[in-house]
Short mmCIF file of C-alpha atoms in Angstrom, two decimals:
data_model
loop_
_atom_site.label_atom_id
_atom_site.label_comp_id
_atom_site.label_asym_id
_atom_site.label_seq_id
_atom_site.Cartn_x
_atom_site.Cartn_y
_atom_site.Cartn_z
CA MET A 1 -6.63 12.36 -19.07
CA PHE A 2 -5.16 9.13 -17.30
CA VAL A 3 -3.50 7.61 -20.16
CA TYR A 4 -0.55 6.61 -18.26
CA LEU A 5 -2.60 4.41 -16.24
CA ILE A 6 -4.00 2.63 -19.52
CA VAL A 7 -0.75 2.87 -20.97
CA ASN A 8 1.19 0.95 -18.02
CA PHE A 9 -1.53 -1.45 -17.70
CA ASP A 10 -1.15 -2.67 -21.29
CA ASP A 11 2.64 -2.77 -20.70
CA TYR A 12 2.87 -4.51 -16.76
CA PRO A 13 -1.13 -6.02 -16.01
CA GLU A 14 -0.21 -8.01 -13.34
CA THR A 15 1.55 -5.28 -11.40
CA MET A 16 -0.79 -2.45 -12.24
CA VAL A 17 -3.16 -5.13 -10.83
CA GLU A 18 -0.98 -5.80 -7.15
CA VAL A 19 -1.00 -1.87 -6.82
CA LEU A 20 -4.24 -1.55 -7.11
CA ARG A 21 -4.87 -4.68 -4.68
CA GLY A 22 -2.36 -2.73 -2.22
CA GLN A 23 -3.98 0.36 -2.66
CA SER A 24 -7.07 -0.85 -1.50
CA GLN A 25 -5.95 -2.34 1.67
CA ASN A 26 -4.73 0.62 2.62
CA TYR A 27 -7.79 2.89 3.48
CA LYS A 28 -7.61 3.40 6.84
CA LYS A 29 -11.34 3.76 8.02
CA THR A 30 -12.33 0.60 6.39
CA PRO A 31 -10.23 -1.61 3.63
CA LEU A 32 -12.03 -2.20 0.42
CA THR A 33 -11.67 -5.17 -1.77
CA LEU A 34 -10.26 -4.88 -5.03
CA ILE A 35 -13.25 -4.68 -6.87
CA GLU A 36 -14.98 -1.87 -5.02
CA LEU A 37 -11.95 0.08 -5.28
CA LEU A 38 -12.31 -0.47 -9.39
CA LYS A 39 -15.81 0.73 -8.66
CA CYS A 40 -15.00 3.78 -6.80
CA LEU A 41 -12.50 4.67 -9.41
CA SER A 42 -14.60 4.08 -12.39
CA LYS A 43 -16.46 7.27 -11.67
CA GLN A 44 -13.52 9.33 -12.46
CA ILE A 45 -11.35 6.80 -15.04
CA LEU A 46 -13.91 4.67 -16.42
CA GLU A 47 -11.75 3.51 -19.45
CA PHE A 48 -8.94 2.05 -17.26
CA THR A 49 -11.46 0.59 -14.80
CA SER A 50 -13.43 -1.36 -17.47
CA LYS A 51 -9.66 -2.65 -19.00
CA VAL A 52 -8.92 -3.77 -15.52
CA LEU A 53 -12.26 -5.81 -15.02
CA SER A 54 -12.08 -7.04 -18.78
CA SER A 55 -8.52 -8.45 -18.41
CA GLU A 56 -8.29 -12.07 -17.63
CA LEU A 57 -5.72 -11.43 -14.86
CA GLU A 58 -7.27 -12.82 -11.34
CA ILE A 59 -9.02 -9.80 -10.07
#
């Protein structure tokens, strides 16, 4: 279903983490940390969030 996220992460891991980091800070009420955002996303796209968290990138 969200295969494009996984493919994009495989091709551009640093860029995807930066996009996620920016997205986490765009919440108007309460900005989230990247980890908090990934936890929320894991309810819908567990495979993608697991891949991001298991990467060796600085999160």
